[in-house]
Every structure is written in structure tokens, then in C-alpha cells.
Coordinates of C-alpha atoms in Angstrom, one line a residue:
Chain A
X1 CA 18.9 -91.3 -39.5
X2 CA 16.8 -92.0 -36.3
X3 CA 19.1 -95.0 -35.4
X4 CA 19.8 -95.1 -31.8
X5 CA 23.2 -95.6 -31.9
X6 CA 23.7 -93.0 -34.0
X7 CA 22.5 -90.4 -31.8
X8 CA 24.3 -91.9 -28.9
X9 CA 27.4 -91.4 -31.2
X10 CA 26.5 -87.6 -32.0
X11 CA 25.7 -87.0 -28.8
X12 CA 29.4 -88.5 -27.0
X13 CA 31.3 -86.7 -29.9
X14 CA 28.8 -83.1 -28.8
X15 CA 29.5 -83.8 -25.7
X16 CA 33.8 -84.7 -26.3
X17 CA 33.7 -81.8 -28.8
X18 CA 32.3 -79.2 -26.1
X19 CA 34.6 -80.4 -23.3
X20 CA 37.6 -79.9 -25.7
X21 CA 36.8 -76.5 -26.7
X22 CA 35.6 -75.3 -23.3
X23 CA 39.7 -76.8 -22.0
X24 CA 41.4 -74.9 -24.9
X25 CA 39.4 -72.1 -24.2
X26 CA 40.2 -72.0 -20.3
X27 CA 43.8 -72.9 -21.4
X28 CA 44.0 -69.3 -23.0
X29 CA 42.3 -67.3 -20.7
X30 CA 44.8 -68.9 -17.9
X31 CA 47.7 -68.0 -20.0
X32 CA 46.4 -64.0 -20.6
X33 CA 46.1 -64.1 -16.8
X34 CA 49.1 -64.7 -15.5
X35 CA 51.0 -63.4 -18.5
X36 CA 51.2 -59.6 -18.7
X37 CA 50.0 -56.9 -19.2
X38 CA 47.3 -56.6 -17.2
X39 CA 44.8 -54.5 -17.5
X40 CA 44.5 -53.2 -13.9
X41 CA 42.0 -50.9 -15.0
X42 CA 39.4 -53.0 -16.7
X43 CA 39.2 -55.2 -13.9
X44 CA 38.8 -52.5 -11.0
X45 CA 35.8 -52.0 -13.6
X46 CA 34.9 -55.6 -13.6
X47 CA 34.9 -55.8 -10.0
X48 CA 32.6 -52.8 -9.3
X49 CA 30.0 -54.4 -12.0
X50 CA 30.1 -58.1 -10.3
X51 CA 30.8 -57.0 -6.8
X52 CA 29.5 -53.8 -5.8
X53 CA 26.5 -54.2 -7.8
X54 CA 26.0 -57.6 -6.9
X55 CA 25.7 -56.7 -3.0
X56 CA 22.1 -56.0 -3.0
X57 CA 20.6 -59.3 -4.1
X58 CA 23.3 -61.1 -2.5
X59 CA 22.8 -59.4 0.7
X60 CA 18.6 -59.9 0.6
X61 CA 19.7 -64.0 -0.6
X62 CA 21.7 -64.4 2.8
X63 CA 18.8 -62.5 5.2
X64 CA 16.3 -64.5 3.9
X65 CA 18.2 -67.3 4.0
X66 CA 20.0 -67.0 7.6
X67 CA 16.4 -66.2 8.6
X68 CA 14.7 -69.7 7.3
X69 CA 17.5 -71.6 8.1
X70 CA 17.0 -70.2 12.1
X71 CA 13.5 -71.4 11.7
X72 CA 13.5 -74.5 10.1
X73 CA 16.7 -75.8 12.7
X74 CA 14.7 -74.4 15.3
X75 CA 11.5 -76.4 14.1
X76 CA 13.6 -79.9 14.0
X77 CA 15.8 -79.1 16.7
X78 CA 13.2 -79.0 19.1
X79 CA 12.4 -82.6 18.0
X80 CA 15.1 -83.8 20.0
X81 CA 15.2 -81.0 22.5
X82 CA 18.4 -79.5 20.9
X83 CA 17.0 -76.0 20.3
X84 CA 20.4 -74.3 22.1
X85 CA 22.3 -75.7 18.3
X86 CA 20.2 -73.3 16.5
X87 CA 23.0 -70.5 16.3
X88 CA 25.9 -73.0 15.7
X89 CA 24.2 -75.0 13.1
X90 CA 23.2 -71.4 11.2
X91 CA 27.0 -70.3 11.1
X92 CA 27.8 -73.6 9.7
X93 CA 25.6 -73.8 7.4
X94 CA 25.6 -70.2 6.1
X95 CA 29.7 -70.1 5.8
X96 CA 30.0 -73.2 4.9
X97 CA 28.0 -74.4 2.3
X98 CA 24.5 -71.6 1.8
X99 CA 26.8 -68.3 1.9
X100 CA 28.9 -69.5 -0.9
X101 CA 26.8 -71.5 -2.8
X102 CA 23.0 -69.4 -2.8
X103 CA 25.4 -66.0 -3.8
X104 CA 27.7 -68.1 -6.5
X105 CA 24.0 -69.2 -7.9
X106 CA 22.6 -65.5 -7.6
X107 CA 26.0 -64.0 -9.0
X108 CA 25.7 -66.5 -11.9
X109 CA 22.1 -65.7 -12.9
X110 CA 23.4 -61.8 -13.2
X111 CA 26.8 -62.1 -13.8
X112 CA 27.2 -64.6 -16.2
X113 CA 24.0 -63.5 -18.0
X114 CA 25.6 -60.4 -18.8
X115 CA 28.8 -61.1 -19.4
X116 CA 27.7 -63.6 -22.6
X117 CA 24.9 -61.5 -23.5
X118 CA 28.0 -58.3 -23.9
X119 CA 30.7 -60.6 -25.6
X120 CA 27.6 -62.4 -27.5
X121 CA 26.7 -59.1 -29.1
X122 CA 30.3 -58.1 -29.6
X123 CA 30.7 -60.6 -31.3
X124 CA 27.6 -60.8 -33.5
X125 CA 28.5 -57.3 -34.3
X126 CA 32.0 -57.9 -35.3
X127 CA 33.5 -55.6 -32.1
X128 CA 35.8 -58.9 -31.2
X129 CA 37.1 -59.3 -34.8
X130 CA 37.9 -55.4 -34.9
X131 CA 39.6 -55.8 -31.6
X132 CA 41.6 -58.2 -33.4
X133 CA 42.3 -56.2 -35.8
X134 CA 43.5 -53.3 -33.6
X135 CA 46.2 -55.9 -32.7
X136 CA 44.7 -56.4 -29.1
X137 CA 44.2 -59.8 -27.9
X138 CA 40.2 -60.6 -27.0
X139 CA 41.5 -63.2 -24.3
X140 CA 43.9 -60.6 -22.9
X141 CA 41.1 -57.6 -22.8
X142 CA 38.0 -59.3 -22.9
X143 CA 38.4 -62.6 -20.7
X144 CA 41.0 -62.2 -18.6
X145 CA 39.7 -58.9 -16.2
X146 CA 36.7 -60.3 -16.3
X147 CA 37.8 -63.9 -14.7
X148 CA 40.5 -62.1 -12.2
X149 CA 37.8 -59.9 -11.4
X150 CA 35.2 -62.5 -10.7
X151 CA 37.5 -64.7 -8.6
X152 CA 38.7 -61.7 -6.8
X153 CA 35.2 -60.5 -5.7
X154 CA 33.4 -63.9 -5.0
X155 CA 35.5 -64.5 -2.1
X156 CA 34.5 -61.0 -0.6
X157 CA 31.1 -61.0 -1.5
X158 CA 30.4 -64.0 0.0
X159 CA 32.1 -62.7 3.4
X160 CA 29.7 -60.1 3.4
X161 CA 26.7 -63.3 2.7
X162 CA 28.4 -65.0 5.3
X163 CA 27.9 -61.7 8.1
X164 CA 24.5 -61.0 6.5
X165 CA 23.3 -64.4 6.9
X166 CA 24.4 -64.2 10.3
X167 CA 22.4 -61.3 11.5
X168 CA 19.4 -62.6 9.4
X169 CA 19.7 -65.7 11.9
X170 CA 20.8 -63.9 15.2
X171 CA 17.3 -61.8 14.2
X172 CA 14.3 -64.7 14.4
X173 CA 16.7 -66.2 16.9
X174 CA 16.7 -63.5 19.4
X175 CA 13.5 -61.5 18.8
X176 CA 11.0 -64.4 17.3
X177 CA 12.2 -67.8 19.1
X178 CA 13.3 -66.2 22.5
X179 CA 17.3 -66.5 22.1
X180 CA 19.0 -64.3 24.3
X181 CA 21.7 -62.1 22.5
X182 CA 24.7 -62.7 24.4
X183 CA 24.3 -66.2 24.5
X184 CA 22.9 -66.6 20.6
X185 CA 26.2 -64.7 19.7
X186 CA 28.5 -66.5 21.7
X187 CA 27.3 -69.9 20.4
X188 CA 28.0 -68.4 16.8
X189 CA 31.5 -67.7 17.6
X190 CA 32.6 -70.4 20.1
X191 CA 31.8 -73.2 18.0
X192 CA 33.0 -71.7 14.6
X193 CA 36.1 -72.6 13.2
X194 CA 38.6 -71.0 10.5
X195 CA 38.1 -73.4 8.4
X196 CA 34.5 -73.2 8.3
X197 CA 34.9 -69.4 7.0
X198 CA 38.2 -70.5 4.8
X199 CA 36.2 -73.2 3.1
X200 CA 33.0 -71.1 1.8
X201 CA 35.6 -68.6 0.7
X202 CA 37.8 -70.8 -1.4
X203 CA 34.7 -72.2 -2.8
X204 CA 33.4 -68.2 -3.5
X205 CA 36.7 -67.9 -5.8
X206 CA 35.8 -71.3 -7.5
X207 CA 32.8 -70.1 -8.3
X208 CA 33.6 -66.8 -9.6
X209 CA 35.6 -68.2 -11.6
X210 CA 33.4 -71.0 -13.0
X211 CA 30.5 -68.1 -13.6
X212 CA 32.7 -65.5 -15.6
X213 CA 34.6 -68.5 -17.3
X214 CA 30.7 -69.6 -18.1
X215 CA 29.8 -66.4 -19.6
X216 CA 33.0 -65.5 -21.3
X217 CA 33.0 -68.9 -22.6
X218 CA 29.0 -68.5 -24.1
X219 CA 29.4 -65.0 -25.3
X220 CA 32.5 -65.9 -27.2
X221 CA 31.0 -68.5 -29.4
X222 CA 27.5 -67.3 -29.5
X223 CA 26.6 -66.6 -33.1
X224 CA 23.6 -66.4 -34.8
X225 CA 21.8 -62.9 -34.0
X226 CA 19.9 -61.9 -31.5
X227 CA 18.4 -65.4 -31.4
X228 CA 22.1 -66.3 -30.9
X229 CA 22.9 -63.9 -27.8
X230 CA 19.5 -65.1 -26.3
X231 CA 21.2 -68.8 -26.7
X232 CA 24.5 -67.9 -25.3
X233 CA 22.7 -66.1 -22.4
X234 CA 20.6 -68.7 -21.0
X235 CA 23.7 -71.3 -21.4
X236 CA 25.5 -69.2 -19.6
X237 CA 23.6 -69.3 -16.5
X238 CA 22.2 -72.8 -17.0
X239 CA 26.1 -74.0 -17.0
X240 CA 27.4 -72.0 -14.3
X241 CA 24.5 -73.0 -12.2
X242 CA 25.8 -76.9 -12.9
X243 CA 29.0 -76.4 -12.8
X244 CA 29.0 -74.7 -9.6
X245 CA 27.0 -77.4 -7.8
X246 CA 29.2 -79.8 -8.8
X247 CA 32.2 -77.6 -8.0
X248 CA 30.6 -77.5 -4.2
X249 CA 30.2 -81.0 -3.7
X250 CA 34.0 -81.7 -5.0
X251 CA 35.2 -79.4 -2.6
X252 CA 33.5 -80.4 0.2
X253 CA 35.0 -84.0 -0.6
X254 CA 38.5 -82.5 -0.4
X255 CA 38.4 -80.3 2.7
X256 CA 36.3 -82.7 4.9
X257 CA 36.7 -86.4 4.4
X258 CA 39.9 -87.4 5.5
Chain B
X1 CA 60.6 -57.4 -60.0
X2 CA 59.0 -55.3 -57.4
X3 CA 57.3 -58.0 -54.3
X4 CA 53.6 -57.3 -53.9
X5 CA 52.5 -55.7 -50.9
X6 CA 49.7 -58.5 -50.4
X7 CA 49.4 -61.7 -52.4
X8 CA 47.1 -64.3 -52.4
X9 CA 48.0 -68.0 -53.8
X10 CA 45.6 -70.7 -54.3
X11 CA 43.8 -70.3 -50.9
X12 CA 41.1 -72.0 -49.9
X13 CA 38.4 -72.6 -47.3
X14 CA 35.9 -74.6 -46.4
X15 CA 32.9 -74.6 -43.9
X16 CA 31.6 -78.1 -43.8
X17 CA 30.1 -79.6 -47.0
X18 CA 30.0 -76.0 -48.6
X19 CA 33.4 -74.4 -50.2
X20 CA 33.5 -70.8 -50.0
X21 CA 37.0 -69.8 -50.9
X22 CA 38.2 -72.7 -53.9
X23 CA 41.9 -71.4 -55.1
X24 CA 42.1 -67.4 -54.4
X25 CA 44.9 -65.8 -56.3
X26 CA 44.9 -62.1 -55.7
X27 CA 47.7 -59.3 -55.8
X28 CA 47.5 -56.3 -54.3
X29 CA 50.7 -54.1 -55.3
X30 CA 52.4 -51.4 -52.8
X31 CA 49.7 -47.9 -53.1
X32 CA 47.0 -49.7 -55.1
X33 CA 43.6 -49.8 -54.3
X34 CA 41.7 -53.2 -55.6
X35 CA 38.2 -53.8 -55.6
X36 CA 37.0 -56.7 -55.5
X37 CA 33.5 -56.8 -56.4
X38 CA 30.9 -60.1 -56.1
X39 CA 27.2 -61.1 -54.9
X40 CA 26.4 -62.0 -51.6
X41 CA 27.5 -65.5 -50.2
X42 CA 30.2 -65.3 -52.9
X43 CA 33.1 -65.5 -50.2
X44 CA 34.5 -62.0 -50.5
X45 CA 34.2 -61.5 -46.5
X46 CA 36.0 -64.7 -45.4
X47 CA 38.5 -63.9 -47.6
X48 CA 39.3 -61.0 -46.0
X49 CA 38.7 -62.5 -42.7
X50 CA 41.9 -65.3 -43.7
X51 CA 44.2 -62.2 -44.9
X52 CA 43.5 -60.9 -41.4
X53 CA 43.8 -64.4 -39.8
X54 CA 40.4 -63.9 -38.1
X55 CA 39.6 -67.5 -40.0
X56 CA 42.5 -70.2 -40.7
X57 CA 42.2 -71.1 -44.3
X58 CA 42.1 -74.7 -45.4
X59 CA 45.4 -74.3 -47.8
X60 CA 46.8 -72.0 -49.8
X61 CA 49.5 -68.6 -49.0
X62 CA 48.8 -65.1 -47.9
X63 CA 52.2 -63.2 -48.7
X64 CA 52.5 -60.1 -47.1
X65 CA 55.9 -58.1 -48.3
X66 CA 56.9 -61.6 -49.5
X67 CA 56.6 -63.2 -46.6
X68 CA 53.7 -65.9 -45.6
X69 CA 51.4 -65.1 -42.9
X70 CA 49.1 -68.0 -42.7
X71 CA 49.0 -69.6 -38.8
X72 CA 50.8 -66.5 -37.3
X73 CA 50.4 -66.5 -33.6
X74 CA 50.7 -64.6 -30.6
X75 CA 53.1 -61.7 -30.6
X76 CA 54.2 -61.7 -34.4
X77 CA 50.3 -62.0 -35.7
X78 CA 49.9 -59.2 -33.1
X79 CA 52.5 -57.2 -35.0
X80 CA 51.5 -58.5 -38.6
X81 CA 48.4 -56.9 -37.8
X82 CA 49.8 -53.7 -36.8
X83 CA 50.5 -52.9 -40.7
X84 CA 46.4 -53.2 -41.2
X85 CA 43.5 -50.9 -40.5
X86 CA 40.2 -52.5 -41.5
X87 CA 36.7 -51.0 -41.8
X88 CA 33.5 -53.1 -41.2
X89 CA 30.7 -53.3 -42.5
X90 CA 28.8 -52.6 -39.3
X91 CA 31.3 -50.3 -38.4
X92 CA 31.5 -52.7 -35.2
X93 CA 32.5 -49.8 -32.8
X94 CA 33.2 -50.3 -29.2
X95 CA 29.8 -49.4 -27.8
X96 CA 30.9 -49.3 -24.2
X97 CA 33.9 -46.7 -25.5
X98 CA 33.5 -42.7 -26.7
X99 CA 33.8 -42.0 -30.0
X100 CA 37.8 -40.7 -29.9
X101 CA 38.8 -43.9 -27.4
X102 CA 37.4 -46.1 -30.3
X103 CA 39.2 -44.2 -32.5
X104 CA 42.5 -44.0 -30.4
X105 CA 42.1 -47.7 -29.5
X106 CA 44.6 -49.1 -31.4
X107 CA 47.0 -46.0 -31.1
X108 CA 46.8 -46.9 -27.2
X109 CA 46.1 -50.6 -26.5
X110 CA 48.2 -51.9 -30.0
X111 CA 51.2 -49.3 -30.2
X112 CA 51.0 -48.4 -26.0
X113 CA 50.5 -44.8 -26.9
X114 CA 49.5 -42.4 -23.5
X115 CA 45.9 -42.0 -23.7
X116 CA 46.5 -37.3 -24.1
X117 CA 48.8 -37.6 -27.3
X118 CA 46.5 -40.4 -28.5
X119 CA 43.4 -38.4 -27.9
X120 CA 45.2 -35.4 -30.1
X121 CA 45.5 -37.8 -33.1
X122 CA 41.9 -39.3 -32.7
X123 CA 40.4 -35.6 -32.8
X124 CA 42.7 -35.1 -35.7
X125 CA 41.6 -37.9 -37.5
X126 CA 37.6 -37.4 -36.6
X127 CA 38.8 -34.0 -37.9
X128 CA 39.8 -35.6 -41.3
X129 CA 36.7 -37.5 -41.9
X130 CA 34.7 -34.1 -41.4
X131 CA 33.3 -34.8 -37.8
X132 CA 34.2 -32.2 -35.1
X133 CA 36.3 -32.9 -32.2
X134 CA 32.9 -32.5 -29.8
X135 CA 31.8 -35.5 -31.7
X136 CA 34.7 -37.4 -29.9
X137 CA 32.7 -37.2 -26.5
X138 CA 29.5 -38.8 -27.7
X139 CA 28.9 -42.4 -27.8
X140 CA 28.4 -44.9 -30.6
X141 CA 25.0 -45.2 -30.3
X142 CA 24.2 -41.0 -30.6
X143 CA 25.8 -41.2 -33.8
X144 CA 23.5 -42.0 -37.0
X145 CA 24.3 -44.2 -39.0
X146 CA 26.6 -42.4 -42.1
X147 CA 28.6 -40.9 -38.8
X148 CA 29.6 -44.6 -37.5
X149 CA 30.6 -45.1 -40.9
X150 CA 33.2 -42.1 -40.5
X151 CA 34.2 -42.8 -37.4
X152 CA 35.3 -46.5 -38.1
X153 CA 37.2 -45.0 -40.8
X154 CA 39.2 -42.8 -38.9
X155 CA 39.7 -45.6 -36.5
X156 CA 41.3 -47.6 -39.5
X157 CA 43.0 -44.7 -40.8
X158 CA 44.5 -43.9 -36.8
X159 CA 47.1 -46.0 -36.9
X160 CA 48.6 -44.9 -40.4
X161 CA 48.2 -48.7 -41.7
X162 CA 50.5 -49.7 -44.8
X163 CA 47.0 -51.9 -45.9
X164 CA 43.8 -50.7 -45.4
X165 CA 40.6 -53.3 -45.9
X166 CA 37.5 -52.0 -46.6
X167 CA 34.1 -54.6 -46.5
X168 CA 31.0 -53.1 -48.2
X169 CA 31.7 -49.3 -47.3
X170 CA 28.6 -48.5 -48.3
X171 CA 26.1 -50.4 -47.5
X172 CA 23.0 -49.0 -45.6
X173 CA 23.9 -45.3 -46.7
X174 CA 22.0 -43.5 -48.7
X175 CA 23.3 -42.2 -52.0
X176 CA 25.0 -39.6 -51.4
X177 CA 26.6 -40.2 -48.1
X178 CA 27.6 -43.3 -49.8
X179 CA 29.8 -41.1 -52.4
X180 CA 30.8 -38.6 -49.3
X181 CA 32.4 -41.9 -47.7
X182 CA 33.6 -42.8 -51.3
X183 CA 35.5 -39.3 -51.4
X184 CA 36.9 -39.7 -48.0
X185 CA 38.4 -43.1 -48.6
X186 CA 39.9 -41.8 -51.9
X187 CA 41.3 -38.9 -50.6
X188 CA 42.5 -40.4 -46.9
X189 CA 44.4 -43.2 -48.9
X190 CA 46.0 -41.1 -51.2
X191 CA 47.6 -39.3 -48.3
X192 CA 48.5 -42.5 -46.1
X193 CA 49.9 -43.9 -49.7
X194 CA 48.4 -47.3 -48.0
X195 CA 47.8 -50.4 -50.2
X196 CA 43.8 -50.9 -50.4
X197 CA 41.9 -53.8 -50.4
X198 CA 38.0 -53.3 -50.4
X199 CA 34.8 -55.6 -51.0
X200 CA 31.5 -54.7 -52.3
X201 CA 28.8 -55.0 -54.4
X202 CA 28.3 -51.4 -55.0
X203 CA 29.4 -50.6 -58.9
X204 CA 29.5 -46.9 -58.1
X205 CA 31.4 -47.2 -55.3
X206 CA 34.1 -49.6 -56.9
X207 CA 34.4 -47.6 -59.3
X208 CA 35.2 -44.6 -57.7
X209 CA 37.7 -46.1 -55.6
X210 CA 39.3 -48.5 -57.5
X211 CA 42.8 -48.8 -59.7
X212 CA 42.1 -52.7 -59.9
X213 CA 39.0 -54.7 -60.0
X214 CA 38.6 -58.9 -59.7
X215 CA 35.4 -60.1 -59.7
X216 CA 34.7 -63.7 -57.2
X217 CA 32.6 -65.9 -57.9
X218 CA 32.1 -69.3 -56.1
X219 CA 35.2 -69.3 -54.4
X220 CA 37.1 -68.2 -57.5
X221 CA 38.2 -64.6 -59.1
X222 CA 37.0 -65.1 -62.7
X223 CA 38.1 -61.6 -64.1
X224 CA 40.3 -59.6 -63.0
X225 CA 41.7 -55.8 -64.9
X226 CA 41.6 -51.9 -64.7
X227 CA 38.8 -50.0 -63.9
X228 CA 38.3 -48.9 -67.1
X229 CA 38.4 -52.5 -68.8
X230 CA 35.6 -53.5 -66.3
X231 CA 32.8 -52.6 -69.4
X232 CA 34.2 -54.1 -72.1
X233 CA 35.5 -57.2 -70.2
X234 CA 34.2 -59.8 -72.4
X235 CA 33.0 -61.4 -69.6
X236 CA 29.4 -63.0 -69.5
X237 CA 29.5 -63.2 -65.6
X238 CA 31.5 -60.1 -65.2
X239 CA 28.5 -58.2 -67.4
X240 CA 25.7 -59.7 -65.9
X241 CA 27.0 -58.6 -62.2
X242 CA 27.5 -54.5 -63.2
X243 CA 24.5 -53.8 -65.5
X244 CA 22.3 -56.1 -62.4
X245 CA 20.6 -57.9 -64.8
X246 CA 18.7 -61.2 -63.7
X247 CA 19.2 -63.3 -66.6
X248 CA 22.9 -64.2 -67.5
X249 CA 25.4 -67.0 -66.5
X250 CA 25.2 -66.2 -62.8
X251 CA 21.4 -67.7 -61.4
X252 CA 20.0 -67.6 -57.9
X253 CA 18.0 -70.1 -56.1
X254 CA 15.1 -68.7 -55.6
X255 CA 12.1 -70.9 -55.5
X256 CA 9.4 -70.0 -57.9
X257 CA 5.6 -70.6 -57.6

């Protein structure tokens, strides 16, 4: 029972098993997406819940963050008497890699929370198999606004991250380190380039993607009660979290090594 | 020979080690309501659940007008469907939908009904299981308990389903709201003229709404008859499970000091 090998060998087939399901189940929820009808209704919904509601703590994640990042560039630029980067090496960083990546982490803590705790109790409390039952698909009504609707909404929240982020810079760089405005501005937007913004927003659908398919994918399976939901829940965000760091540094392999 | 509106043949299901389901046979003729009536952990909701095709059964056919539904998919299990209405346990209503859009639901995402005319039969139907059309505005979770009960039966009842499935339609009521659902379920079947299929472990209420009555019991129906048969069934198991006794053929593991 407590051979080694033997939990090596559960642990490879958990792990096969989990992969497996997780590809069927993206395999379906692919299919209800681009197959209709679609529900243009339930994700208009969808996106007000993940996008409009997300804006406040995706908006106070970028301040804070184009604000630190200011500081701490300032702190080792001036190491090598390179202070004049500090607005250049913000807007890099914040649409490149923070924007997406701090708002797909703070989007999955929220989003993808909720999502599996909703479908979790749905499905504890039978709603999924009544749906069923009603002859509606759960992929088509359940999963399928809520991924086009995550994916949709990434990209523009993290636009608004992006601007937000910004200004959070541009502010300790002009009134706490001494920038001037014109000339903090214009090294934001001389040295930026498309793909810089194109990049983080590719990444932002990605991720949405990855977060709702997280906590679609959770609350779907989760059984077992409250206790069960709970589960589902904190998988949900745990996984996202992963997935989407992982997701970052793939992409950032394919759009900048040649 | 007249085909049987539902029939099941020898299925079975498994979950792990433990069979639930070992060799169902079960027929369910066109307008007849059959109770089937067994203890808890007995397999009675899984069976339901592989008519419905919520879980795949191991082997075994489900004929429905003659024709076998087991691994339907897509479009055509959408549309076997169609011919059911079920009522849960729970009730398992929508909670993030009003009363008459749970109701309406499969009226408008099933049959692609317009969401006015659909709204008309849901207030109709709420009507019909004594709950007025105000009702229909509220949310699940205002209603109490014996009023969710209602409502998921005029959501099953909405669509005007050729069979009906019923699990434990009385559990967590109290007596006589029990018999008020009881009377509703008679009396909305006999107007539908559906076939009825219902689960429980409630003697009263099986016996109210039955024509038919099988009994399972570790994956198998040992006795099966008409209502009125059910006393003098000359079964051991079959007796012990209606008069509740403890002692009898049927034993529970429960640990003892």
C-alpha cells in the first residue's frame, strides 16, 4: 500500500486522467462556441460580471503597480546613471508582461472563484441535470458565454491596466522623482511599439480564456456538498493562477525569440 | 401487442467496486403511472438518471416507443428529451432565474418559444399548481419550501411531456402539503394523459399515485403488481419495506455498541 512505485503510478495515471478530461472537456466547450446558437444575451451578461465589475481591482492592481515599478526602475536605474529609461522601461513592462499578467491573476482570483463556486452549486443541487433535462445543453448555456465572454473582456480590461498603469507611473515620475511631463510622456510613446501593446493583449484573451475554462471546468465536476464547492473553488483559482503563468512565459517565447 | 411507452431490459450500472443498478427490467405502459418504491442507496435515482441519459449505463436497453435510447447524443438526445419533464427532489430551480422563466425555460430555450407567449403558459401552469401569477415574479429563494415543490412541477408539466419522472416528491414536506403535491400530480397527469414514472419511499404517497408498483432492491426489482396487490404480496422484503418494520429480510449496517 505505501510502496513507492505505487504511488508514482497513481499519481502519473491522476495526473493522465485529469489532463484527459480537462482536453475533452475544452473539446466541447470549443465546439458550443463556434457552433450556434449563441446566446448573445448571456454573454453581454457575462461580460458585465467579469469586465465591468472587474475594473475596480484591476484598475487599483495597475496604479499600484505602474507606481512601484516607477520607483523601483528609478532606484536601479540610477545605478548606472540611466534614470531618463524610467518612463520607457514602465510602458514596457506594464503592456507587456505586468498589465496582462497582475489583472489575468486578479481576474482569476474573482472570476474563476465564482464561476466554479455557481456551476459547483448548480450542480450539487441538481440545476445542471434539470437543465438537461429541459433539453438545453449545459456546455452551450453554461460554458460557452462564459468563455466568449471572458476572452472577449480580458483583452479590454487589460487596455484599461495598460493606461492605468501608465498614469500610476507618469504620477511618481513627474511629481515624486522630478520628471518633467512633456518629456516623461514623450519617452512613453516614442519608444513604444505595436507590438508591445498587441502582445499583453493577445496574452489578456489567453488568459481569459484559461480563467473561465478554469472555473467552468472546476464547478462542473465539483461534487460532494458544500465541502465539494469549497474544493472546486479554491482549484479554480489555484489552476488558473498556474496555468496562466505558464501561458505567459509560452507566449513570450513565441512573439520574441526569433 | 401494444409497444410500451418506456421499457427497461436488463440494465445495469456500476460505480467502481459497488453495483447499483444489477439487471433492471421495468415497463411503463402509454398513461400509467408506476411507482417504484425502495430504501435509500437502493439505486432508484440512477436509474432514473440512465432513462434520462444524465448517467451511461454499463449494459442493458432503455426503449422508449420501441426504440433504444441508450448513448443518444447531441441533437436527437436533445429531442428524446423533449418527450420528458422531470421533477427533482430538490426541486433544483434556476436560482439566478424568476419563478415563471424557470418555469417557461424549457418552453423557450428547448422548443425556441418567444419569451410573451411562453410567459402566458408559465402563469397558466403556476396557475394549475395553485400559485398565483404574482408568484411568477419572485425568486426561488422567497419561495418556502412546499412552493418550490410546485413550481418544479409546473416546470415539468410546461412542456406537456408524453413521460413525466417524478424522484421522492415528497420529501421534506410536511404531511399534508405532501398529499396537496400528491393531488396535484394525480390530477395534472390525468389531464396531460402522460406516462408516469416516480420514485420514493413514501407508502402514502405511492399509493396515492400509483396504477403500478415494483419494489428495487440491490440493483434488482423483486416485486412488481397493482396497487392494491401491494399488501398481500407474499413478499418478505416487499412487507418489511411498507409496514417499516426493522426486523425482516432487508438489514442495515448500522454498527451497534
Amino acid at each position: 500500500m505505501n510502496n513507492p512505485l505505487a504511488l508514482v503510478g497513481r499519481a502519473t495515471l491522476s495526473l493522465f486522467g485529469l489532463a484527459g478530461r480537462l482536453t475533452v472537456f475544452a473539446g466541447n466547450c470549443l465546439q458550443h462556441i463556434v457552433r450556434p446558437p449563441i446566446y448573445f444575451g448571456l454573454i453581454g451578461r457575462q461580460m458585465i460580471a467579469i469586465g465591468y465589475f472587474s475594473l475596480p481591482v484591476v484598475g487599483l492592481t495597475a496604479v499600484f503597480t505602474g507606481m512601484v515599478l516607477a520607483l523601483q526602475i528609478y532606484i536601479g536605474s540610477s545605478r548606472f546613471n540611466a534614470e531618463s529609461a524610467v518612463a520607457t522601461i514602465v510602458v514596457i513592462g506594464i503592456t507587456r508582461e505586468l498589465g496582462p499578467v497582475l489583472s489575468g491573476l486578479m481576474v482569476a482570483g474573482r472570476v474563476s472563484a465564482a464561476m466554479a463556486a455557481e456551476l459547483g452549486t448548480m450542480r450539487v443541487t441538481e440545476q445542471i441535470d434539470a437543465l438537461t433535462t429541459l433539453s438545453t445543453n449545459p456546455f452551450k448555456y453554461l460554458m460557452a458565454p462564459r468563455l466568449i465572454a471572458a476572452t472577449l473582456t480580458m483583452p479590454l480590461l487589460v487596455f484599461v491596466a495598460d493606461i492605468i498603469g501608465v498614469m500610476g507611473g507618469y504620477l511618481v515620475g513627474t511629481a515624486k522623482l522630478g520628471f518633467n511631463y512633456g518629456s516623461y510622456l514623450k519617452s512613453t510613446v516614442d519608444y513604444l511599439e505595436p507590438m508591445d501593446v498587441i502582445s499583453g493583449l493577445v496574452k489578456a484573451a489567453v488568459f481569459g480564456f484559461l480563467l473561465a475554462l478554469m472555473g467552468c471546468y472546476h464547478g462542473y465536476y465539483s461534487k460532494g456538498g458544500a465541502q465539494g464547492v469549497g474544493a472546486a473553488t479554491t482549484n479554480a483559482v489555484v489552476s488558473a493562477s498556474v496555468l496562466i503563468l505558464a501561458a505567459n512565459y509560452l507566449i513570450t517565447e513565441l512573439f520574441f525569440t526569433s | 401487442m401494444t409497444t410500451a411507452k418506456l421499457k427497461l431490459e436488463g440494465v445495469a450500472k456500476h460505480f467502481g467496486h459497488k453495483k447499483v443498478l444489477d439487471g433492471i427490467d421495468l415497463e411503463v405502459g402509454r398513461g400509467e403511472s408506476v411507482v417504484v418504491i425502495g430504501g435509500s442507496g437502493t439505486g432508484k435515482s440512477v436509474m432514473l438518471k440512465c432513462v434520462l441519459g444524465l448517467i451511461h449505463p454499463d449494459r442493458g436497453q432503455i426503449l422508449v416507443d420501441g426504440e433504444n435510447v441508450v448513448g443518444l447524443r447531441g441533437s436527437a438526445k436533445e429531442e428524446y428529451l423533449s418527450k420528458f419533464g422531470m421533477l427533482f427532489q430538490g426541486s433544483a430551480l434556476f436560482d439566478s432565474l424568476r419563478v415563471w422563466e424557470n418555469v417557461a425555460f424549457g418552453l423557450i430555450q428547448g422548443r425556441g418559444m418567444k419569451r410573451k407567449a411562453a410567459k402566458d403558459i408559465a402563469i397558466e401552469k403556476l396557475g394549475r399548481v395553485g400559485l398565483k401569477a404574482d408568484v411568477g415574479e419572485l425568486s426561488p429563494s422567497e419561495l418556502s419550501g412546499g412552493m418550490q415543490k410546485r413550481v418544479a412541477l409546473a416546470r415539468a408539466i410546461a412542456t406537456e411531456p408524453e413521460i413525466i419522472f417524478f424522484d421522492e416528491p415528497t420529501t421534506g414536506l410536511d404531511p399534508i402539503m405532501a398529499d396537496v403535491i400528491n393531488d396535484l400530480i394525480v390530477e395534472c397527469v390525468k389531464d396531460l394523459g402522460a406516462s408516469t414514472l416516480t420514485i420514493t419511499h413514501d407508502m402514502a404517497s405511492a399509493r396515492k399515485i400509483a396504477d403500478r408498483l415494483a419494489m428495487i432492491y440491490k440493483g434488482h426489482i423483486i416485486w412488481c403488481g397493482h396497487k392494491d396487490q401491494i399488501d398481500n404480496s407474499g413478499n418478505a422484503y416487499v412487507d418489511q419495506f411498507i409496514h417499516g418494520r426493522a426486523d425482516g429480510p432487508i438489514t442495515m449496517d448500522v454498527l451497534k455498541p
